[in-house]
Amino acid sequence: MIERGRISSGQMALILFAGISTTGTLVSPNMTGWYAGRDLWLSVLWASLYGFVAVGLAFRLHRIYPGENIIQYSPRILGNLPGKALGLLFLVSYLVLVGITLREYAEFVKGIFLPQTPMTVIVGSMMLVSAFAVKGGVEVIVRVTQALLPAALLIFLVTLCLTVQSWDVQHLFPILEKGIGPSLKGSMVPGIWFSEFFVITFLLPLLADPSKGLRRGLIAVTSVALLFLYINLICLFVFGMEYLVMVYPLFEATRYISYAQFFEHLDAIMLMLWMTGIFIKLCLVHYVVVLGTSQWLNLSDYQPYSLQMAFLAAGLSLWVVPSSQELYRAISTIFPFFFPGTNVLIPILLWLIAEWRNRGLQKGEVVQ
């Protein structure tokens, strides 16, 4: 194993929570609302099923092939050449995820706060810091998460609670006005983020307490679902159906906070908190790409290649889509099929094949 670091199941849950929820909290409400309307909060409940299935599949495959992730056990399930091809598909999908996350971050910062700053500077600076964190290994990433996330999450939740003065609960009704169909269609967008929970396959082999891995993974899924539900309801309570014309409705909601004409203009605080989550997510997915690529190439170490992969991801983020409009169109039309297909459908097929190949063997034995 080229990663010698060890983490606890609690640390794994923290980094999953931060890594999955960050970008979804900013852009998901608007895109979900295109399909679900005022039932966007129900879409979160349906979408969370992706997360529970992804975690369950990753854990079951890890039980069959302990100490290995999908890059390592795919050739054992499908054969060397098909398994390597599947591993390459996963690596490309995670590299695209790094690029898309970077581009979302850059579009938001440049569009709202730093319109005169070149996008290459915004992207390059964030990716450079991420590269140094990944070079330190998984233990560095989780310690940074432990240091930054609790305080940032507390401030974030308290800040959102301050929007209560603008809430109108009547915007929630009527529920299921057009039936269950719109909320099911809307679930495809947050399903992108919940399907990303399959990234746990790279963390399960590193656990110091693997017996708690499944329970903590499911807790992470539940926590993200509750956060998405909370955020969607706030956007609906504050704006009603007007949130559909806002690209970042959650961010706009914080601008409504004003107490005694003194405690207001909290958008800068929200940016700081959101950047903390973006950094953790980039570190997690960047780490997965670097580690997985090194395992795919049968290298003895992954840390020396962190910076090179960072340059590749930064370039991809600038090339993958020509504009912010195309980026959000892809998130709402292409990615709801690509990422769940990669992170849920393919693992289901792998699990079925693995179970079939290992049928009749005693517990702990696997086909070599």
GROMACS .gro file of C-alpha atoms in nm:
model
  368
    1MET     CA    1   0.000   0.000   0.000
    2ILE     CA    2   0.153   0.329  -0.107
    3GLU     CA    3  -0.051   0.529   0.149
    4ARG     CA    4   0.075   0.456   0.499
    5GLY     CA    5  -0.137   0.714   0.677
    6ARG     CA    6  -0.432   0.611   0.891
    7ILE     CA    7  -0.751   0.798   0.978
    8SER     CA    8  -1.046   0.729   1.204
    9SER     CA    9  -1.399   0.671   1.082
   10GLY     CA   10  -1.503   1.000   1.243
   11GLN     CA   11  -1.238   1.188   1.045
   12MET     CA   12  -1.358   1.012   0.731
   13ALA     CA   13  -1.716   1.128   0.799
   14LEU     CA   14  -1.599   1.487   0.850
   15ILE     CA   15  -1.406   1.505   0.526
   16LEU     CA   16  -1.691   1.340   0.335
   17PHE     CA   17  -1.940   1.587   0.479
   18ALA     CA   18  -1.728   1.888   0.383
   19GLY     CA   19  -1.626   1.751   0.046
   20ILE     CA   20  -1.974   1.655  -0.071
   21SER     CA   21  -2.183   1.943   0.060
   22THR     CA   22  -1.972   2.245  -0.032
   23THR     CA   23  -2.053   2.319  -0.395
   24GLY     CA   24  -2.403   2.177  -0.371
   25THR     CA   25  -2.509   2.429  -0.108
   26LEU     CA   26  -2.433   2.716  -0.345
   27VAL     CA   27  -2.569   2.611  -0.684
   28SER     CA   28  -2.802   2.317  -0.619
   29PRO     CA   29  -3.115   2.507  -0.500
   30ASN     CA   30  -3.153   2.704  -0.823
   31MET     CA   31  -3.092   2.407  -1.053
   32THR     CA   32  -3.313   2.174  -0.852
   33GLY     CA   33  -3.588   2.434  -0.862
   34TRP     CA   34  -3.591   2.437  -1.243
   35TYR     CA   35  -3.756   2.096  -1.225
   36ALA     CA   36  -3.908   2.074  -0.876
   37GLY     CA   37  -4.035   2.427  -0.813
   38ARG     CA   38  -4.145   2.470  -0.451
   39ASP     CA   39  -4.095   2.095  -0.393
   40LEU     CA   40  -3.715   2.126  -0.418
   41TRP     CA   41  -3.682   2.020  -0.053
   42LEU     CA   42  -3.845   1.685  -0.138
   43SER     CA   43  -3.593   1.634  -0.417
   44VAL     CA   44  -3.319   1.620  -0.153
   45LEU     CA   45  -3.486   1.322   0.013
   46TRP     CA   46  -3.504   1.125  -0.313
   47ALA     CA   47  -3.147   1.225  -0.410
   48SER     CA   48  -3.005   1.110  -0.076
   49LEU     CA   49  -3.082   0.752  -0.183
   50TYR     CA   50  -2.787   0.781  -0.424
   51GLY     CA   51  -2.562   0.849  -0.127
   52PHE     CA   52  -2.687   0.559   0.084
   53VAL     CA   53  -2.653   0.319  -0.211
   54ALA     CA   54  -2.305   0.448  -0.300
   55VAL     CA   55  -2.177   0.407   0.057
   56GLY     CA   56  -2.334   0.061   0.089
   57LEU     CA   57  -2.180  -0.056  -0.239
   58ALA     CA   58  -1.836   0.077  -0.151
   59PHE     CA   59  -1.848  -0.093   0.187
   60ARG     CA   60  -1.968  -0.424   0.046
   61LEU     CA   61  -1.696  -0.428  -0.221
   62HIS     CA   62  -1.442  -0.341   0.047
   63ARG     CA   63  -1.561  -0.637   0.253
   64ILE     CA   64  -1.502  -0.866  -0.043
   65TYR     CA   65  -1.164  -0.709  -0.126
   66PRO     CA   66  -1.035  -0.566   0.205
   67GLY     CA   67  -0.756  -0.310   0.190
   68GLU     CA   68  -0.827  -0.222  -0.174
   69ASN     CA   69  -1.014   0.051  -0.357
   70ILE     CA   70  -1.192   0.040  -0.692
   71ILE     CA   71  -0.873   0.104  -0.888
   72GLN     CA   72  -0.716  -0.205  -0.733
   73TYR     CA   73  -1.003  -0.454  -0.732
   74SER     CA   74  -1.155  -0.371  -1.072
   75PRO     CA   75  -0.893  -0.581  -1.258
   76ARG     CA   76  -0.959  -0.870  -1.017
   77ILE     CA   77  -1.331  -0.856  -1.092
   78LEU     CA   78  -1.330  -0.789  -1.467
   79GLY     CA   79  -0.988  -0.906  -1.576
   80ASN     CA   80  -0.674  -0.700  -1.625
   81LEU     CA   81  -0.752  -0.503  -1.942
   82PRO     CA   82  -1.124  -0.428  -1.878
   83GLY     CA   83  -1.045  -0.354  -1.513
   84LYS     CA   84  -0.770  -0.110  -1.607
   85ALA     CA   85  -1.004   0.060  -1.855
   86LEU     CA   86  -1.269   0.096  -1.585
   87GLY     CA   87  -1.011   0.235  -1.343
   88LEU     CA   88  -0.910   0.491  -1.603
   89LEU     CA   89  -1.274   0.594  -1.642
   90PHE     CA   90  -1.300   0.660  -1.270
   91LEU     CA   91  -0.976   0.858  -1.266
   92VAL     CA   92  -1.098   1.074  -1.554
   93SER     CA   93  -1.432   1.131  -1.382
   94TYR     CA   94  -1.261   1.245  -1.062
   95LEU     CA   95  -1.021   1.465  -1.256
   96VAL     CA   96  -1.322   1.624  -1.428
   97LEU     CA   97  -1.478   1.671  -1.084
   98VAL     CA   98  -1.169   1.861  -0.966
   99GLY     CA   99  -1.185   2.081  -1.277
  100ILE     CA  100  -1.557   2.149  -1.240
  101THR     CA  101  -1.521   2.230  -0.869
  102LEU     CA  102  -1.239   2.472  -0.945
  103ARG     CA  103  -1.439   2.638  -1.219
  104GLU     CA  104  -1.746   2.679  -0.995
  105TYR     CA  105  -1.527   2.837  -0.729
  106ALA     CA  106  -1.356   3.068  -0.978
  107GLU     CA  107  -1.682   3.177  -1.145
  108PHE     CA  108  -1.837   3.265  -0.809
  109VAL     CA  109  -1.536   3.456  -0.674
  110LYS     CA  110  -1.472   3.641  -0.998
  111GLY     CA  111  -1.837   3.719  -1.065
  112ILE     CA  112  -1.921   3.844  -0.715
  113PHE     CA  113  -1.603   3.964  -0.543
  114LEU     CA  114  -1.303   3.993  -0.777
  115PRO     CA  115  -1.431   4.084  -1.125
  116GLN     CA  116  -1.096   4.236  -1.234
  117THR     CA  117  -0.882   3.942  -1.124
  118PRO     CA  118  -0.778   3.697  -1.399
  119MET     CA  119  -0.938   3.357  -1.359
  120THR     CA  120  -0.600   3.189  -1.393
  121VAL     CA  121  -0.486   3.360  -1.073
  122ILE     CA  122  -0.796   3.251  -0.882
  123VAL     CA  123  -0.772   2.893  -1.004
  124GLY     CA  124  -0.395   2.863  -0.978
  125SER     CA  125  -0.365   2.996  -0.624
  126MET     CA  126  -0.630   2.759  -0.485
  127MET     CA  127  -0.491   2.457  -0.667
  128LEU     CA  128  -0.136   2.533  -0.553
  129VAL     CA  129  -0.239   2.531  -0.187
  130SER     CA  130  -0.433   2.209  -0.245
  131ALA     CA  131  -0.129   2.047  -0.405
  132PHE     CA  132   0.085   2.112  -0.096
  133ALA     CA  133  -0.182   1.968   0.133
  134VAL     CA  134  -0.215   1.653  -0.082
  135LYS     CA  135   0.160   1.614  -0.088
  136GLY     CA  136   0.150   1.588   0.292
  137GLY     CA  137  -0.080   1.285   0.272
  138VAL     CA  138  -0.426   1.192   0.392
  139GLU     CA  139  -0.347   1.263   0.758
  140VAL     CA  140  -0.261   1.625   0.677
  141ILE     CA  141  -0.589   1.666   0.486
  142VAL     CA  142  -0.804   1.531   0.770
  143ARG     CA  143  -0.623   1.739   1.031
  144VAL     CA  144  -0.681   2.052   0.827
  145THR     CA  145  -1.046   1.948   0.801
  146GLN     CA  146  -1.070   1.898   1.177
  147ALA     CA  147  -0.913   2.239   1.238
  148LEU     CA  148  -1.128   2.435   0.992
  149LEU     CA  149  -1.463   2.260   0.955
  150PRO     CA  150  -1.627   2.267   1.302
  151ALA     CA  151  -1.591   2.644   1.352
  152ALA     CA  152  -1.678   2.721   0.990
  153LEU     CA  153  -1.989   2.501   1.002
  154LEU     CA  154  -2.108   2.656   1.329
  155ILE     CA  155  -2.070   3.010   1.196
  156PHE     CA  156  -2.239   2.906   0.871
  157LEU     CA  157  -2.544   2.759   1.044
  158VAL     CA  158  -2.577   3.053   1.284
  159THR     CA  159  -2.553   3.298   0.995
  160LEU     CA  160  -2.831   3.116   0.809
  161CYS     CA  161  -3.050   3.122   1.119
  162LEU     CA  162  -3.028   3.502   1.114
  163THR     CA  163  -3.234   3.502   0.794
  164VAL     CA  164  -3.537   3.402   1.002
  165GLN     CA  165  -3.668   3.760   0.997
  166SER     CA  166  -3.730   3.721   0.621
  167TRP     CA  167  -3.897   3.380   0.633
  168ASP     CA  168  -4.246   3.321   0.503
  169VAL     CA  169  -4.342   2.958   0.564
  170GLN     CA  170  -4.647   2.996   0.339
  171HIS     CA  171  -4.411   2.977   0.040
  172LEU     CA  172  -4.387   2.604   0.114
  173PHE     CA  173  -4.748   2.542   0.011
  174PRO     CA  174  -4.909   2.378  -0.176
  175ILE     CA  175  -4.690   2.069  -0.140
  176LEU     CA  176  -4.688   1.831  -0.438
  177GLU     CA  177  -4.907   2.072  -0.631
  178LYS     CA  178  -4.822   1.893  -0.959
  179GLY     CA  179  -4.770   1.548  -0.811
  180ILE     CA  180  -4.451   1.366  -0.723
  181GLY     CA  181  -4.301   1.388  -1.074
  182PRO     CA  182  -4.137   1.733  -1.049
  183SER     CA  183  -3.962   1.649  -0.722
  184LEU     CA  184  -3.830   1.323  -0.871
  185LYS     CA  185  -3.697   1.509  -1.176
  186GLY     CA  186  -3.541   1.769  -0.949
  187SER     CA  187  -3.362   1.498  -0.751
  188MET     CA  188  -3.134   1.433  -1.050
  189VAL     CA  189  -2.938   1.753  -0.978
  190PRO     CA  190  -2.857   1.700  -0.607
  191GLY     CA  191  -2.807   1.336  -0.701
  192ILE     CA  192  -2.477   1.449  -0.856
  193TRP     CA  193  -2.340   1.538  -0.515
  194PHE     CA  194  -2.485   1.240  -0.330
  195SER     CA  195  -2.340   0.999  -0.586
  196GLU     CA  196  -1.997   1.142  -0.505
  197PHE     CA  197  -2.011   0.952  -0.176
  198PHE     CA  198  -1.861   0.658  -0.362
  199VAL     CA  199  -1.530   0.836  -0.310
  200ILE     CA  200  -1.540   0.657   0.026
  201THR     CA  201  -1.393   0.357  -0.157
  202PHE     CA  202  -1.053   0.533  -0.139
  203LEU     CA  203  -1.087   0.604   0.235
  204LEU     CA  204  -1.213   0.271   0.369
  205PRO     CA  205  -0.872   0.097   0.326
  206LEU     CA  206  -0.712   0.372   0.539
  207LEU     CA  207  -0.939   0.338   0.843
  208ALA     CA  208  -0.789   0.255   1.180
  209ASP     CA  209  -1.135   0.139   1.295
  210PRO     CA  210  -1.289  -0.024   0.985
  211SER     CA  211  -1.577  -0.180   1.180
  212LYS     CA  212  -1.728   0.169   1.221
  213GLY     CA  213  -1.680   0.271   0.858
  214LEU     CA  214  -2.029   0.187   0.730
  215ARG     CA  215  -2.212   0.355   1.017
  216ARG     CA  216  -2.004   0.673   0.996
  217GLY     CA  217  -2.044   0.681   0.619
  218LEU     CA  218  -2.422   0.661   0.650
  219ILE     CA  219  -2.413   0.936   0.915
  220ALA     CA  220  -2.222   1.154   0.668
  221VAL     CA  221  -2.490   1.096   0.402
  222THR     CA  222  -2.767   1.181   0.649
  223SER     CA  223  -2.586   1.497   0.761
  224VAL     CA  224  -2.544   1.622   0.404
  225ALA     CA  225  -2.911   1.548   0.330
  226LEU     CA  226  -3.021   1.747   0.636
  227LEU     CA  227  -2.795   2.039   0.538
  228PHE     CA  228  -2.929   2.042   0.181
  229LEU     CA  229  -3.285   2.022   0.314
  230TYR     CA  230  -3.221   2.314   0.551
  231ILE     CA  231  -3.067   2.529   0.279
  232ASN     CA  232  -3.339   2.458   0.023
  233LEU     CA  233  -3.609   2.545   0.275
  234ILE     CA  234  -3.436   2.872   0.364
  235CYS     CA  235  -3.415   2.972  -0.003
  236LEU     CA  236  -3.784   2.890  -0.042
  237PHE     CA  237  -3.891   3.066   0.280
  238VAL     CA  238  -3.697   3.384   0.198
  239PHE     CA  239  -3.770   3.422  -0.173
  240GLY     CA  240  -4.061   3.197  -0.260
  241MET     CA  241  -4.053   3.105  -0.628
  242GLU     CA  242  -3.834   3.409  -0.700
  243TYR     CA  243  -3.529   3.201  -0.611
  244LEU     CA  244  -3.553   3.052  -0.961
  245VAL     CA  245  -3.409   3.371  -1.115
  246MET     CA  246  -3.106   3.371  -0.882
  247VAL     CA  247  -2.790   3.178  -0.962
  248TYR     CA  248  -2.680   3.176  -0.595
  249PRO     CA  249  -3.002   3.203  -0.390
  250LEU     CA  250  -2.837   3.102  -0.062
  251PHE     CA  251  -2.577   3.375  -0.096
  252GLU     CA  252  -2.847   3.628  -0.182
  253ALA     CA  253  -3.044   3.523   0.127
  254THR     CA  254  -2.755   3.624   0.356
  255ARG     CA  255  -2.767   3.974   0.210
  256TYR     CA  256  -3.112   4.012   0.366
  257ILE     CA  257  -2.964   3.985   0.716
  258SER     CA  258  -2.980   4.318   0.898
  259TYR     CA  259  -3.009   4.379   1.273
  260ALA     CA  260  -3.005   4.728   1.422
  261GLN     CA  261  -2.845   4.862   1.102
  262PHE     CA  262  -2.517   4.728   1.236
  263PHE     CA  263  -2.507   4.350   1.196
  264GLU     CA  264  -2.535   4.322   0.819
  265HIS     CA  265  -2.336   4.274   0.494
  266LEU     CA  266  -2.235   3.919   0.589
  267ASP     CA  267  -2.164   3.811   0.232
  268ALA     CA  268  -1.788   3.835   0.288
  269ILE     CA  269  -1.817   3.597   0.583
  270MET     CA  270  -2.013   3.353   0.369
  271LEU     CA  271  -1.742   3.366   0.103
  272MET     CA  272  -1.475   3.286   0.363
  273LEU     CA  273  -1.674   2.991   0.497
  274TRP     CA  274  -1.752   2.860   0.150
  275MET     CA  275  -1.385   2.883   0.047
  276THR     CA  276  -1.298   2.668   0.347
  277GLY     CA  277  -1.530   2.394   0.223
  278ILE     CA  278  -1.408   2.428  -0.136
  279PHE     CA  279  -1.049   2.385  -0.020
  280ILE     CA  280  -1.136   2.065   0.169
  281LYS     CA  281  -1.326   1.925  -0.129
  282LEU     CA  282  -1.043   2.002  -0.370
  283CYS     CA  283  -0.794   1.839  -0.136
  284LEU     CA  284  -1.008   1.526  -0.108
  285VAL     CA  285  -1.076   1.476  -0.479
  286HIS     CA  286  -0.725   1.585  -0.581
  287TYR     CA  287  -0.586   1.330  -0.336
  288VAL     CA  288  -0.807   1.059  -0.486
  289VAL     CA  289  -0.685   1.142  -0.838
  290VAL     CA  290  -0.317   1.141  -0.741
  291LEU     CA  291  -0.342   0.825  -0.530
  292GLY     CA  292  -0.556   0.640  -0.783
  293THR     CA  293  -0.331   0.733  -1.075
  294SER     CA  294  -0.025   0.610  -0.890
  295GLN     CA  295  -0.200   0.281  -0.812
  296TRP     CA  296  -0.322   0.249  -1.170
  297LEU     CA  297   0.037   0.291  -1.295
  298ASN     CA  298   0.175   0.063  -1.019
  299LEU     CA  299   0.403   0.337  -0.885
  300SER     CA  300   0.571   0.310  -0.545
  301ASP     CA  301   0.466   0.656  -0.423
  302TYR     CA  302   0.205   0.917  -0.506
  303GLN     CA  303   0.321   1.230  -0.324
  304PRO     CA  304   0.579   1.351  -0.582
  305TYR     CA  305   0.305   1.382  -0.846
  306SER     CA  306   0.069   1.610  -0.653
  307LEU     CA  307   0.192   1.932  -0.813
  308GLN     CA  308   0.188   1.795  -1.169
  309MET     CA  309  -0.170   1.676  -1.127
  310ALA     CA  310  -0.263   2.016  -0.984
  311PHE     CA  311  -0.141   2.188  -1.302
  312LEU     CA  312  -0.341   1.941  -1.512
  313ALA     CA  313  -0.658   2.000  -1.307
  314ALA     CA  314  -0.616   2.378  -1.323
  315GLY     CA  315  -0.580   2.367  -1.700
  316LEU     CA  316  -0.881   2.138  -1.730
  317SER     CA  317  -1.095   2.376  -1.523
  318LEU     CA  318  -1.027   2.655  -1.774
  319TRP     CA  319  -1.080   2.434  -2.077
  320VAL     CA  320  -1.368   2.203  -1.984
  321VAL     CA  321  -1.645   2.460  -2.048
  322PRO     CA  322  -1.619   2.792  -2.236
  323SER     CA  323  -1.840   3.000  -2.003
  324SER     CA  324  -2.034   2.998  -1.677
  325GLN     CA  325  -2.359   2.949  -1.870
  326GLU     CA  326  -2.226   2.631  -2.029
  327LEU     CA  327  -2.096   2.516  -1.691
  328TYR     CA  328  -2.434   2.539  -1.521
  329ARG     CA  329  -2.610   2.392  -1.824
  330ALA     CA  330  -2.379   2.090  -1.803
  331ILE     CA  331  -2.447   2.055  -1.428
  332SER     CA  332  -2.821   2.051  -1.488
  333THR     CA  333  -2.829   1.831  -1.801
  334ILE     CA  334  -2.519   1.612  -1.851
  335PHE     CA  335  -2.369   1.554  -1.507
  336PRO     CA  336  -2.693   1.418  -1.349
  337PHE     CA  337  -2.641   1.115  -1.574
  338PHE     CA  338  -2.261   1.099  -1.588
  339PHE     CA  339  -2.169   1.105  -1.219
  340PRO     CA  340  -2.451   0.883  -1.083
  341GLY     CA  341  -2.385   0.644  -1.371
  342THR     CA  342  -2.016   0.628  -1.283
  343ASN     CA  343  -2.048   0.627  -0.904
  344VAL     CA  344  -2.365   0.421  -0.857
  345LEU     CA  345  -2.461   0.219  -1.165
  346ILE     CA  346  -2.112   0.086  -1.245
  347PRO     CA  347  -2.041  -0.012  -0.881
  348ILE     CA  348  -2.372  -0.201  -0.874
  349LEU     CA  349  -2.258  -0.402  -1.177
  350LEU     CA  350  -1.915  -0.458  -1.020
  351TRP     CA  351  -2.071  -0.580  -0.699
  352LEU     CA  352  -2.302  -0.822  -0.882
  353ILE     CA  353  -2.011  -0.962  -1.085
  354ALA     CA  354  -1.793  -0.992  -0.774
  355GLU     CA  355  -2.067  -1.176  -0.585
  356TRP     CA  356  -2.120  -1.411  -0.879
  357ARG     CA  357  -1.749  -1.485  -0.921
  358ASN     CA  358  -1.704  -1.553  -0.549
  359ARG     CA  359  -2.017  -1.763  -0.506
  360GLY     CA  360  -1.961  -2.086  -0.317
  361LEU     CA  361  -1.636  -1.965  -0.156
  362GLN     CA  362  -1.595  -1.956   0.219
  363LYS     CA  363  -1.604  -1.624   0.404
  364GLY     CA  364  -1.281  -1.431   0.354
  365GLU     CA  365  -1.191  -1.611   0.029
  366VAL     CA  366  -1.200  -1.434  -0.307
  367VAL     CA  367  -1.124  -1.529  -0.663
  368GLN     CA  368  -0.772  -1.420  -0.747
   0.00000   0.00000   0.00000
